mmCIF file of C-alpha atoms in Angstrom:
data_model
loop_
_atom_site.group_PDB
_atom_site.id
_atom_site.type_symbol
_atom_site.label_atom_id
_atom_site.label_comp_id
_atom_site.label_asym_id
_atom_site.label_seq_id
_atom_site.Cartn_x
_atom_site.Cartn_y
_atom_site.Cartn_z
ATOM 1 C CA UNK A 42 -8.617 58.971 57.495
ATOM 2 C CA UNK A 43 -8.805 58.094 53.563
ATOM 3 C CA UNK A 44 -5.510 57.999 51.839
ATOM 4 C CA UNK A 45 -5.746 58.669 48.342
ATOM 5 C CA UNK A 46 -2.917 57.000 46.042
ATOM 6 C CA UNK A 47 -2.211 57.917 42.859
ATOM 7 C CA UNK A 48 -0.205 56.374 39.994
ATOM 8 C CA UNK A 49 0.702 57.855 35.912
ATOM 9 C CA UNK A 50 -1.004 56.179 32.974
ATOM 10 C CA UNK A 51 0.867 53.857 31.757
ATOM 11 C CA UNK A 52 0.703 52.067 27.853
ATOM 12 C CA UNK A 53 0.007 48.539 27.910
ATOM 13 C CA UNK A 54 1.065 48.499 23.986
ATOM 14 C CA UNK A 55 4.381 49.837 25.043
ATOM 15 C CA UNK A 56 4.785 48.052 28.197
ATOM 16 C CA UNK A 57 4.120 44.424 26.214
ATOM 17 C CA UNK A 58 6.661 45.228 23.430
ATOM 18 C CA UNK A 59 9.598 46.266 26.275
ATOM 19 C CA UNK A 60 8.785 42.638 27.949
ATOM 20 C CA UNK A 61 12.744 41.236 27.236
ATOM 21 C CA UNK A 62 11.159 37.721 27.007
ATOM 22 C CA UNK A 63 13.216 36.224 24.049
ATOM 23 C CA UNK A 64 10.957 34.484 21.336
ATOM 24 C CA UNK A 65 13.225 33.435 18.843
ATOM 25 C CA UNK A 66 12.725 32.991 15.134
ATOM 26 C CA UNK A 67 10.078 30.314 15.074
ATOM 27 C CA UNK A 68 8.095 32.713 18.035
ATOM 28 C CA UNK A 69 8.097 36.004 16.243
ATOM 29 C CA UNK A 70 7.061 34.015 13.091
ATOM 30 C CA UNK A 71 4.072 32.594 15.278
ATOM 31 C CA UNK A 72 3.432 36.462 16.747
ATOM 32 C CA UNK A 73 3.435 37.690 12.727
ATOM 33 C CA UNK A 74 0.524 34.955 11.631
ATOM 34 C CA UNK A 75 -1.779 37.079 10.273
ATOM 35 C CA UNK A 76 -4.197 33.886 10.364
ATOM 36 C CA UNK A 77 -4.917 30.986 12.135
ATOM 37 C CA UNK A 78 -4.109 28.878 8.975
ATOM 38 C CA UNK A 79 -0.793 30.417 8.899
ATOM 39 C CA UNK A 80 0.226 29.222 12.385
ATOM 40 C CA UNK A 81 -0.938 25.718 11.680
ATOM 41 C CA UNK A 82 1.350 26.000 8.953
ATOM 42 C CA UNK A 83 4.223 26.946 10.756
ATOM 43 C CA UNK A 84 4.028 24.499 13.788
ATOM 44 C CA UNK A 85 3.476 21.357 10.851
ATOM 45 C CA UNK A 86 0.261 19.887 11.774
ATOM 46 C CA UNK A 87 -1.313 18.246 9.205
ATOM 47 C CA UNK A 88 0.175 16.949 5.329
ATOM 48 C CA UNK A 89 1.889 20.130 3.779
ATOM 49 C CA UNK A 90 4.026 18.691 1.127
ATOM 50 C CA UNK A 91 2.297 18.811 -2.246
ATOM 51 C CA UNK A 92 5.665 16.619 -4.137
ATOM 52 C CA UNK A 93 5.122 13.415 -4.308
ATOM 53 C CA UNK A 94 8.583 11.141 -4.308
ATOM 54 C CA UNK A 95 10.522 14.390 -3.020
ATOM 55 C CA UNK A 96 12.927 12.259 -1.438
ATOM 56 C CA UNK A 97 13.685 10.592 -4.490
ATOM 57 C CA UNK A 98 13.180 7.250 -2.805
ATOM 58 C CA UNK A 99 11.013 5.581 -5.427
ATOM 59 C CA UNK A 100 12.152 4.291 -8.586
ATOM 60 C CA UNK A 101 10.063 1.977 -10.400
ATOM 61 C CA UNK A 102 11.466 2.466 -13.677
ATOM 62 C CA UNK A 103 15.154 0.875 -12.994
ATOM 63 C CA UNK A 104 18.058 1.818 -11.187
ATOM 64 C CA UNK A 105 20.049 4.863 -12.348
ATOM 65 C CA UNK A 106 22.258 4.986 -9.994
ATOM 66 C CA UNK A 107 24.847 4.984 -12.729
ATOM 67 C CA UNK A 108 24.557 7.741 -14.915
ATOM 68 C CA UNK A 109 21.699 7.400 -17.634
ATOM 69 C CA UNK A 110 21.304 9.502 -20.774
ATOM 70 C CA UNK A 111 18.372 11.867 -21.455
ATOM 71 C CA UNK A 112 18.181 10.881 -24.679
ATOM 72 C CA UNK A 113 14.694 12.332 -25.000
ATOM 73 C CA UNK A 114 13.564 16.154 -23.431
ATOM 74 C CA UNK A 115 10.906 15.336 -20.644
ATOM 75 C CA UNK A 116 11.163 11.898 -19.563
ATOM 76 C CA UNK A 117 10.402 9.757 -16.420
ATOM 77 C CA UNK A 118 13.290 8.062 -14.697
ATOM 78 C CA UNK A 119 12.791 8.490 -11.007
ATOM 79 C CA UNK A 120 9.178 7.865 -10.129
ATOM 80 C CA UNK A 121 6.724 11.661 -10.866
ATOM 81 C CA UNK A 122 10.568 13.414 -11.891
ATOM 82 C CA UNK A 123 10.817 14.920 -15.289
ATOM 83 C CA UNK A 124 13.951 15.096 -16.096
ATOM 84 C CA UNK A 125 15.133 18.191 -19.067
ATOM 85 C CA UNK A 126 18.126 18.541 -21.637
ATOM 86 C CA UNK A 127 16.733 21.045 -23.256
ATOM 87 C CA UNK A 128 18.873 21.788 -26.390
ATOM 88 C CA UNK A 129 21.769 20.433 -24.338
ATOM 89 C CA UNK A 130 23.201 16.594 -23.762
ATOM 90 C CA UNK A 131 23.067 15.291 -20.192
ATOM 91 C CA UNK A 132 22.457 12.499 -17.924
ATOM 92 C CA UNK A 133 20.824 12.005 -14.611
ATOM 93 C CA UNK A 134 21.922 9.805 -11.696
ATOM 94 C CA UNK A 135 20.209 8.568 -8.839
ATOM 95 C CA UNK A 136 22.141 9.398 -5.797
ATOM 96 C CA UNK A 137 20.648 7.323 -3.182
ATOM 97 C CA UNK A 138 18.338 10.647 -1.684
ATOM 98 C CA UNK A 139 18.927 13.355 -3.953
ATOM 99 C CA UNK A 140 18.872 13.283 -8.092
ATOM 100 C CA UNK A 141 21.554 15.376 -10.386
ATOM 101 C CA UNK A 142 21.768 16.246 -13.752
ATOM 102 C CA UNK A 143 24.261 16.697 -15.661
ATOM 103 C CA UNK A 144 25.697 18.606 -18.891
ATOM 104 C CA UNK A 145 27.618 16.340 -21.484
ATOM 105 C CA UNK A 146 28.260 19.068 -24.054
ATOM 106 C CA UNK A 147 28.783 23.108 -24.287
ATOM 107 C CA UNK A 148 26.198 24.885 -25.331
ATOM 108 C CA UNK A 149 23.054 27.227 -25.351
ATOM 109 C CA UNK A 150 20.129 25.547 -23.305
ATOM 110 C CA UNK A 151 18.685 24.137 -19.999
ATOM 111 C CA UNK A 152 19.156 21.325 -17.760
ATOM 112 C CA UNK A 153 17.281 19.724 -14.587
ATOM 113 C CA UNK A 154 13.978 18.592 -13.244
ATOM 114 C CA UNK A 155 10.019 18.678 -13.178
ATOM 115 C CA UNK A 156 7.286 17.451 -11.063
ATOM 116 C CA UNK A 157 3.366 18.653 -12.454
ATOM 117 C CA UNK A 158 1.279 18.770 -10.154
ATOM 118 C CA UNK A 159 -1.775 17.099 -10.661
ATOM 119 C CA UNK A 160 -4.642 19.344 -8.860
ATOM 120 C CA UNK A 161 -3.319 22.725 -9.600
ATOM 121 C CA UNK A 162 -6.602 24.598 -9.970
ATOM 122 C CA UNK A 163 -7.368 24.336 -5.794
ATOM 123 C CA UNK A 164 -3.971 26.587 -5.487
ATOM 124 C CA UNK A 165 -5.426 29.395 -8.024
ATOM 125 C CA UNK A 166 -4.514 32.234 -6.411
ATOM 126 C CA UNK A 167 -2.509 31.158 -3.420
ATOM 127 C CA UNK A 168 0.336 31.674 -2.184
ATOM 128 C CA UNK A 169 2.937 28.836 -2.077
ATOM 129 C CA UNK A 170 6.609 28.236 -0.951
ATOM 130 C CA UNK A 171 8.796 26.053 -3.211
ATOM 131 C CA UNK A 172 12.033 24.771 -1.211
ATOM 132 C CA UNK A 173 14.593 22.458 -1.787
ATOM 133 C CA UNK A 174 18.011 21.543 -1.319
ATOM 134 C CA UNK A 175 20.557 22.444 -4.182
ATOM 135 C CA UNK A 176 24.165 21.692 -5.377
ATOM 136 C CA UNK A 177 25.456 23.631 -7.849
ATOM 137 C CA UNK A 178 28.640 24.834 -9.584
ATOM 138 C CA UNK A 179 26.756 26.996 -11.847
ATOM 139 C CA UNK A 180 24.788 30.117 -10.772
ATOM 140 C CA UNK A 181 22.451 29.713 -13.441
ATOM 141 C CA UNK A 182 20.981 26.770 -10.960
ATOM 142 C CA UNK A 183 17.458 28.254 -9.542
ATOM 143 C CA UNK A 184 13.602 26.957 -8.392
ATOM 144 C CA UNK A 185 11.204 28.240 -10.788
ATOM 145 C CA UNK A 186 7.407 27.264 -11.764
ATOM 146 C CA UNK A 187 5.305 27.548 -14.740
ATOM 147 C CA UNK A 188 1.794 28.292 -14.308
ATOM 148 C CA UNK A 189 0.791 29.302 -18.014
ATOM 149 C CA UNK A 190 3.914 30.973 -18.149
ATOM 150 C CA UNK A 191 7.271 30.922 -16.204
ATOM 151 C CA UNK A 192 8.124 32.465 -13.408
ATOM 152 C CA UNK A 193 12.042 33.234 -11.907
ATOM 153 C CA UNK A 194 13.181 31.728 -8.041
ATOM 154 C CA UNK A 195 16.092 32.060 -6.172
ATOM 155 C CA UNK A 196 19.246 31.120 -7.625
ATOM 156 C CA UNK A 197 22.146 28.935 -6.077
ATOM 157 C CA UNK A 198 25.543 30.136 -5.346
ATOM 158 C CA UNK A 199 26.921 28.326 -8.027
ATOM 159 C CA UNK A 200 29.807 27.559 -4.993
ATOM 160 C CA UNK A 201 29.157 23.583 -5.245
ATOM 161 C CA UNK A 202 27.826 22.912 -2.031
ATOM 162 C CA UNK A 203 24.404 22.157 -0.751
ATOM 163 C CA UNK A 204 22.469 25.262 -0.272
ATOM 164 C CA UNK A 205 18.811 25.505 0.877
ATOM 165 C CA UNK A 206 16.755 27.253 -1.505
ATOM 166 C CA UNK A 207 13.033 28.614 -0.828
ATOM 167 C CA UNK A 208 11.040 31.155 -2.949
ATOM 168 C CA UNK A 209 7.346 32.144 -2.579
ATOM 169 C CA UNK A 210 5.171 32.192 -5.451
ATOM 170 C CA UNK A 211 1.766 33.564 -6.389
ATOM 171 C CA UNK A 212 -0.207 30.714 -8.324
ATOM 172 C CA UNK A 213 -2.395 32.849 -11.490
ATOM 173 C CA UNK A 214 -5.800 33.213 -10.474
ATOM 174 C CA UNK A 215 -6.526 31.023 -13.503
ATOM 175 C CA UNK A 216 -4.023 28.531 -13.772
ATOM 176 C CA UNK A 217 -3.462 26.123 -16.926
ATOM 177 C CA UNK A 218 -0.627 24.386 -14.765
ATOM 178 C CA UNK A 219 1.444 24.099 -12.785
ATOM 179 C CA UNK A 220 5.232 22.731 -13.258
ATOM 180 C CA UNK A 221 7.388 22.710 -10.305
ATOM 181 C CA UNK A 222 11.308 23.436 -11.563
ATOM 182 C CA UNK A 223 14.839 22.853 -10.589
ATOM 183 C CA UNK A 224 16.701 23.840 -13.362
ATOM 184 C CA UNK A 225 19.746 25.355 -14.798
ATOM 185 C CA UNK A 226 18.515 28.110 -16.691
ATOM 186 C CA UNK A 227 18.694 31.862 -17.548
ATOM 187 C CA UNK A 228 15.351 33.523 -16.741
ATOM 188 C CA UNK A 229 11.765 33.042 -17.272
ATOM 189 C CA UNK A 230 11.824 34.730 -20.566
ATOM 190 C CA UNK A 231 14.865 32.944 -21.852
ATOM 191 C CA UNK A 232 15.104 29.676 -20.573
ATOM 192 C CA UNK A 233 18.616 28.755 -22.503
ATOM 193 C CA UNK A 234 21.518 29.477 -20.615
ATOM 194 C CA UNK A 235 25.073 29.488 -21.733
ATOM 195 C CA UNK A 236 26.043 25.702 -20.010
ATOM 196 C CA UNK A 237 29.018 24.471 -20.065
ATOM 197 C CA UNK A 238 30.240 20.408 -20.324
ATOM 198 C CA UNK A 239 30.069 19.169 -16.543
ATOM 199 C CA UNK A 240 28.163 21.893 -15.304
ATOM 200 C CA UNK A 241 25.684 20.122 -12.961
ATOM 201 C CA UNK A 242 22.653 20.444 -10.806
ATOM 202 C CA UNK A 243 21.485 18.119 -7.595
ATOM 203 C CA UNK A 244 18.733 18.376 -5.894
ATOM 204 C CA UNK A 245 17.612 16.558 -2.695
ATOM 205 C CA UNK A 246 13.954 17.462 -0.213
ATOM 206 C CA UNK A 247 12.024 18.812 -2.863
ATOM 207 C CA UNK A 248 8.635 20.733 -1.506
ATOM 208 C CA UNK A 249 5.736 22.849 -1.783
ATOM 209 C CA UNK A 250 3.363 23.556 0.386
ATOM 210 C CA UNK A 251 0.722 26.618 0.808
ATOM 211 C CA UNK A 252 1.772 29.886 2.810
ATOM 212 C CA UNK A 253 4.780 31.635 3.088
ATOM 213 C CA UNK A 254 7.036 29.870 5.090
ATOM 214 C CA UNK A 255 9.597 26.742 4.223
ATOM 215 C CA UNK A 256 9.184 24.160 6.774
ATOM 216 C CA UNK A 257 11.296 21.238 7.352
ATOM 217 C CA UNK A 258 10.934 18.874 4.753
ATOM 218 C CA UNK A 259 8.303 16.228 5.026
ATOM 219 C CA UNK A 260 9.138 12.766 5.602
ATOM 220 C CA UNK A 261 6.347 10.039 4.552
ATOM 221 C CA UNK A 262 7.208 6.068 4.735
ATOM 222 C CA UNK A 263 8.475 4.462 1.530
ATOM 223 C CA UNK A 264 5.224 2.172 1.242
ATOM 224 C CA UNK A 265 3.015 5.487 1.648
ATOM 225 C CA UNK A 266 5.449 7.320 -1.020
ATOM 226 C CA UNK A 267 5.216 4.096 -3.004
ATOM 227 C CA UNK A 268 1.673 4.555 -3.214
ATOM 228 C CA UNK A 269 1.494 7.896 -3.909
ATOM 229 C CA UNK A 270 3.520 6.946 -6.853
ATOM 230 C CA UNK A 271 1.539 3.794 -8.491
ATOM 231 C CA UNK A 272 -1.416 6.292 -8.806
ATOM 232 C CA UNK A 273 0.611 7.589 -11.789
ATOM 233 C CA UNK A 274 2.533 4.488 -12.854
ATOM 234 C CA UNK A 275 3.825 0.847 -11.661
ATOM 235 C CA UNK A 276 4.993 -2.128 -13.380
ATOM 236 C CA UNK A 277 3.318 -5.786 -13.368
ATOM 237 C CA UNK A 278 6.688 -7.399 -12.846
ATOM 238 C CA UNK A 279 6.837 -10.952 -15.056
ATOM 239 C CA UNK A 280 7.055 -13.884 -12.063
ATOM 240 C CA UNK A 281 9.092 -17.232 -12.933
ATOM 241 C CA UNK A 282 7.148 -19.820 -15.055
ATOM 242 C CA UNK A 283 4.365 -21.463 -12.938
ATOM 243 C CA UNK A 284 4.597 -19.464 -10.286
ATOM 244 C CA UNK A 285 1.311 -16.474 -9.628
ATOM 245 C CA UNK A 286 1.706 -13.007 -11.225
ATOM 246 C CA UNK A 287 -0.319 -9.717 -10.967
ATOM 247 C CA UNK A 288 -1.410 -10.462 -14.194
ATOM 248 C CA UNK A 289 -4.314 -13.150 -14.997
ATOM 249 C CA UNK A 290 -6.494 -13.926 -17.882
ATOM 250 C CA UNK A 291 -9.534 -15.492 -19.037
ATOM 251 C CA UNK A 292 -10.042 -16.835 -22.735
ATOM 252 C CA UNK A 293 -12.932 -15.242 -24.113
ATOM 253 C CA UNK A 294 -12.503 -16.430 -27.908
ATOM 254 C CA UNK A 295 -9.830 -18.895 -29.016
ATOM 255 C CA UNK A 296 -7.957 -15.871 -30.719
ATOM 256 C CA UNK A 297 -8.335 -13.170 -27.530
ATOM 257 C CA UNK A 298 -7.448 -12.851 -23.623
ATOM 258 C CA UNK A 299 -8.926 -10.550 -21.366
ATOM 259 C CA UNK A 300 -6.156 -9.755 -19.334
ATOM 260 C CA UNK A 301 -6.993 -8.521 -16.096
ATOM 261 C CA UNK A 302 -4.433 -7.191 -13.663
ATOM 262 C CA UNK A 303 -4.474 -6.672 -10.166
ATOM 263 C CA UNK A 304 -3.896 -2.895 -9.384
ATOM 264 C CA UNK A 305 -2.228 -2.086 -6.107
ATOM 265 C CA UNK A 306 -3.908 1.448 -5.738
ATOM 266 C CA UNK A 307 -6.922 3.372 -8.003
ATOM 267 C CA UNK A 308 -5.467 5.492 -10.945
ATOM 268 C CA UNK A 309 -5.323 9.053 -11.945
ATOM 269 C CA UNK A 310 -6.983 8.289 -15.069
ATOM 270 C CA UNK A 311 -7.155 5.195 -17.678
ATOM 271 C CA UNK A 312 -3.134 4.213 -17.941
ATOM 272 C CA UNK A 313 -1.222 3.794 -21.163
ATOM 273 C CA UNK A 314 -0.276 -0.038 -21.358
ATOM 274 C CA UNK A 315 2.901 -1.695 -22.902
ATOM 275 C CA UNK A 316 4.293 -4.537 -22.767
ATOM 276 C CA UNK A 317 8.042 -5.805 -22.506
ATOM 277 C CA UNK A 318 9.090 -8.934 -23.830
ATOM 278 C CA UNK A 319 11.421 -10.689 -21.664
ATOM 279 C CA UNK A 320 14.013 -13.316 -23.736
ATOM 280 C CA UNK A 321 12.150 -16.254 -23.769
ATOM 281 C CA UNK A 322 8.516 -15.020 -24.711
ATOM 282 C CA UNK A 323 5.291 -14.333 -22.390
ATOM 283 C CA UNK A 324 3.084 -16.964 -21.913
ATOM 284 C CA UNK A 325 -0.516 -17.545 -20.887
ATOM 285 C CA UNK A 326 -0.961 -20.236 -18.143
ATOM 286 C CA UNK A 327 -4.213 -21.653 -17.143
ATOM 287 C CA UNK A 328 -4.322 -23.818 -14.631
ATOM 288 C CA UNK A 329 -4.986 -27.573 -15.129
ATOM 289 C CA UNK A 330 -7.725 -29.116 -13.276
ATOM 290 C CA UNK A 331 -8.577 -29.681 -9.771
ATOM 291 C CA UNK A 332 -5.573 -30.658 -8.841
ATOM 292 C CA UNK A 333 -3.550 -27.730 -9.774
ATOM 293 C CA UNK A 334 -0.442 -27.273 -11.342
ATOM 294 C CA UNK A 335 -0.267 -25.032 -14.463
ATOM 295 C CA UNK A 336 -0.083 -25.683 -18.622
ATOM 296 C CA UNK A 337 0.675 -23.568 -21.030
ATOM 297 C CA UNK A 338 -1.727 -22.456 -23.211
ATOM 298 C CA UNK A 339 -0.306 -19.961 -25.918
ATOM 299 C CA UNK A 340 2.968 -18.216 -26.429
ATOM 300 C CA UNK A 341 1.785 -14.426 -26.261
ATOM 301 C CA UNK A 342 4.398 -12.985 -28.394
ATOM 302 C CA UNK A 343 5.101 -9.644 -29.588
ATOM 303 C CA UNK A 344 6.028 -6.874 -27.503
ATOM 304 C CA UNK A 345 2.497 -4.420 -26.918
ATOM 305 C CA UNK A 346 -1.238 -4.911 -26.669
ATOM 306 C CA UNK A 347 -3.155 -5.510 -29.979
ATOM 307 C CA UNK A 348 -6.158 -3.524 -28.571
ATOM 308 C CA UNK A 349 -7.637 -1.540 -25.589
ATOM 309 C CA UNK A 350 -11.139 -1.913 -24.527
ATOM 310 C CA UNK A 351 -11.028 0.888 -21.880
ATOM 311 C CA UNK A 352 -11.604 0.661 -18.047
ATOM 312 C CA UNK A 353 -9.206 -1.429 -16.225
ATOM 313 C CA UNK A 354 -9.490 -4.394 -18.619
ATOM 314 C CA UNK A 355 -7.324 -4.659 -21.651
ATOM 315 C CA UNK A 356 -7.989 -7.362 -24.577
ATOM 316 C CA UNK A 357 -4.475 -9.429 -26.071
ATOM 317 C CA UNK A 358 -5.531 -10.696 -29.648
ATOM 318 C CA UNK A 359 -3.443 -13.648 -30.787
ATOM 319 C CA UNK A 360 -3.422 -14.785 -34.364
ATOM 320 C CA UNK A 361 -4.721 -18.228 -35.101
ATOM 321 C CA UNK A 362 -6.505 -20.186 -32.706
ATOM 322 C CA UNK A 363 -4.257 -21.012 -29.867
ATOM 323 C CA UNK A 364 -6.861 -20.196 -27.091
ATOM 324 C CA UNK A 365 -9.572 -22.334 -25.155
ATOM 325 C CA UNK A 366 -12.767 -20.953 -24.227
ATOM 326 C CA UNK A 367 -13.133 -20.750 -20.482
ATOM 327 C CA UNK A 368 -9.511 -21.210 -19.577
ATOM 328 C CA UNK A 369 -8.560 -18.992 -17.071
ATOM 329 C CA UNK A 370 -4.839 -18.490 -15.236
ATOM 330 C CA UNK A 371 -1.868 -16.532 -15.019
ATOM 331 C CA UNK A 372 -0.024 -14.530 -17.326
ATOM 332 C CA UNK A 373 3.998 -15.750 -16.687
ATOM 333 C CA UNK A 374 7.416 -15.414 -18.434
ATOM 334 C CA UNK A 375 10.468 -17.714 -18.536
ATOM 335 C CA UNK A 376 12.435 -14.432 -17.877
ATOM 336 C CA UNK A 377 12.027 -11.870 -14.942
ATOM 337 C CA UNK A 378 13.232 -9.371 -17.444
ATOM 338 C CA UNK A 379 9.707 -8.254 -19.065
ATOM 339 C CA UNK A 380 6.770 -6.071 -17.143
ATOM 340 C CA UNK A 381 3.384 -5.044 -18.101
ATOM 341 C CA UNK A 382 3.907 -1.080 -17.731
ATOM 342 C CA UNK A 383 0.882 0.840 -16.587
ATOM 343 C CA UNK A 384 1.396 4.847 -17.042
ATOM 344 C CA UNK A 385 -0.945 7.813 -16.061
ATOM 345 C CA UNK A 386 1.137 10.373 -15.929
ATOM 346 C CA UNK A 387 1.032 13.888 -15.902
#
């Protein structure tokens, strides 16, 4: 005997989305990927941060962990940081992980940080996620970019504690730049806010990365953010008399050097080079023989490079005739207090 069983349609669709399995946050955002990019985003494989020294770990320039004056609009402190007093006084200080600015006066204007990021035109057209971690006791503290032309964030509490902040932009399909904010300001269209004396931004775990979502911040070793730096700038730090530099020489006339340093990474582009003169005077020393040991062969003097010859070779003309032919050594101080500065920046 055949015993027929029957049973009602049922909708899988419906069935799936009853399931009571929880997924949490980071589960639904995997379930709303609308790509395959966008959950390799999420779960962190790969390098996502775009901000280079967004730990504020490197600081080649000195130590300002005392509060320093900006005493000019848009200048390097912490290593690939802008720091802005637009037509306001302030200071910045180094706060051992995070970076704050400061207002010194009352007035009309803007206050706080910039990193430029160096290939913008590969983000034309995407869609990015700024994030960062902000103390504020001003609500006029807010992430904002400029990619030809400024665009508004998300704004901080202005409450004075530490208070994640994350806004998603969409680069211009034809990008000029693109500046990566944390400022006190008013709005895109009118930058100057009303700030008052001791109103302050900090800022600590700057990023940007591509897509939507803010992911935990990205942690790279200080020798591999170190490096990331010296592509835009590092210092050839004067050694004690006698002893080898990262700067040496050869005399090709009796009046010029070719002074040839030894770069720790490639580049961006042909640096800007200055040079500070410690107390006591640079000094070319060639070394003596086959024996070793070092003599000096001219006091360099003066305080910058007499000429560039382009590449990663720079000429030092002397006056006079102080220089042998030939000789060859290292460039040394008396003083540790001078460097050879190398910038590329932005």
């Amino acid at each position: 005997m055949t015993v027929k069983i029957s049973k009602p349609a049922i909708n899988v669709r419906e069935e799936l989305a009853d399931l009571k399995k929880p997924t949490g946050i980071a589960g639904e955002a995997m379930l709303r990927a609308e790509t395959p990019q966008e959950q390799f985003n999420l779960i962190g494989a790969g390098r996502r941060n775009l901000i280079v020294n967004g730990d504020f770990s490197v600081s080649q320039r000195g130590d300002f962990t005392s509060a320093t004056t900006i005493s000019t609009n848009g200048t390097y402190f912490l290593d690939r940081m802008l720091s802005y007093a637009g037509n306001v006084t302030g200071n910045v200080q180094d706060m051992n992980g995070s970076i704050k600015h400061t207002a010194t006066n009352s007035t009309v204007g803007y206050l706080g940080l910039e990193q430029r990021i160096e290939d913008y035109s590969r983000l034309a057209g995407e869609t990015i996620t700024v994030s960062a971690e902000v103390k504020s006791n001003t609500p006029f503290a807010q992430i904002m970019i400029n990619d030809s032309a400024y665009k508004d964030g998300v704004h901080h509490s202005g409450g004075g504690d530490w208070e994640k902040l994350s806004h998603t932009f969409t680069v211009k399909a034809n990008p000029s730049r693109l500046y990566i904010q944390v400022w006190i300001a008013n709005t895109a269209t009118s930058l100057n806010a009303n700030i008052s004396s001791g109103e302050y931004i900090e800022v600590r775990n700057l990023q940007v990365e591509r897509g939507r979502i803010a992911t935990p911040f990205e942690y790279r070793s200080y020798g591999e953010e170190l490096a990331l730096c010296q592509r835009y700038y590092w210092e050839a730090v004067a050694p004690s008399q006698g002893t080898l530099g990262r700067m040496s020489y050869i005399a090709s006339s009796t009046s010029g050097l070719e002074l040839l340093p030894m770069y720790p990474v490639p580049m961006r582009a042909t640096p800007v080079v200055s040079l500070t003169n410690p107390t006591g005077g640079w000094y070319a020393y060639r070394f003596s023989g086959a024996g070793g040991g070092h003599a000096m062969q001219s006091n360099l003097g003066g305080t910058s490079l007499t000429s560039f010859s382009g590449g990663h070779m720079w000429w030092y003309i002397a006056s006079g005739s102080p220089f042998t032919i030939g000789f060859a050594g290292r460039v040394v101080a008396i003083s540790s207090s001078g460097a050879f500065k190398f910038d590329a920046e932005l």
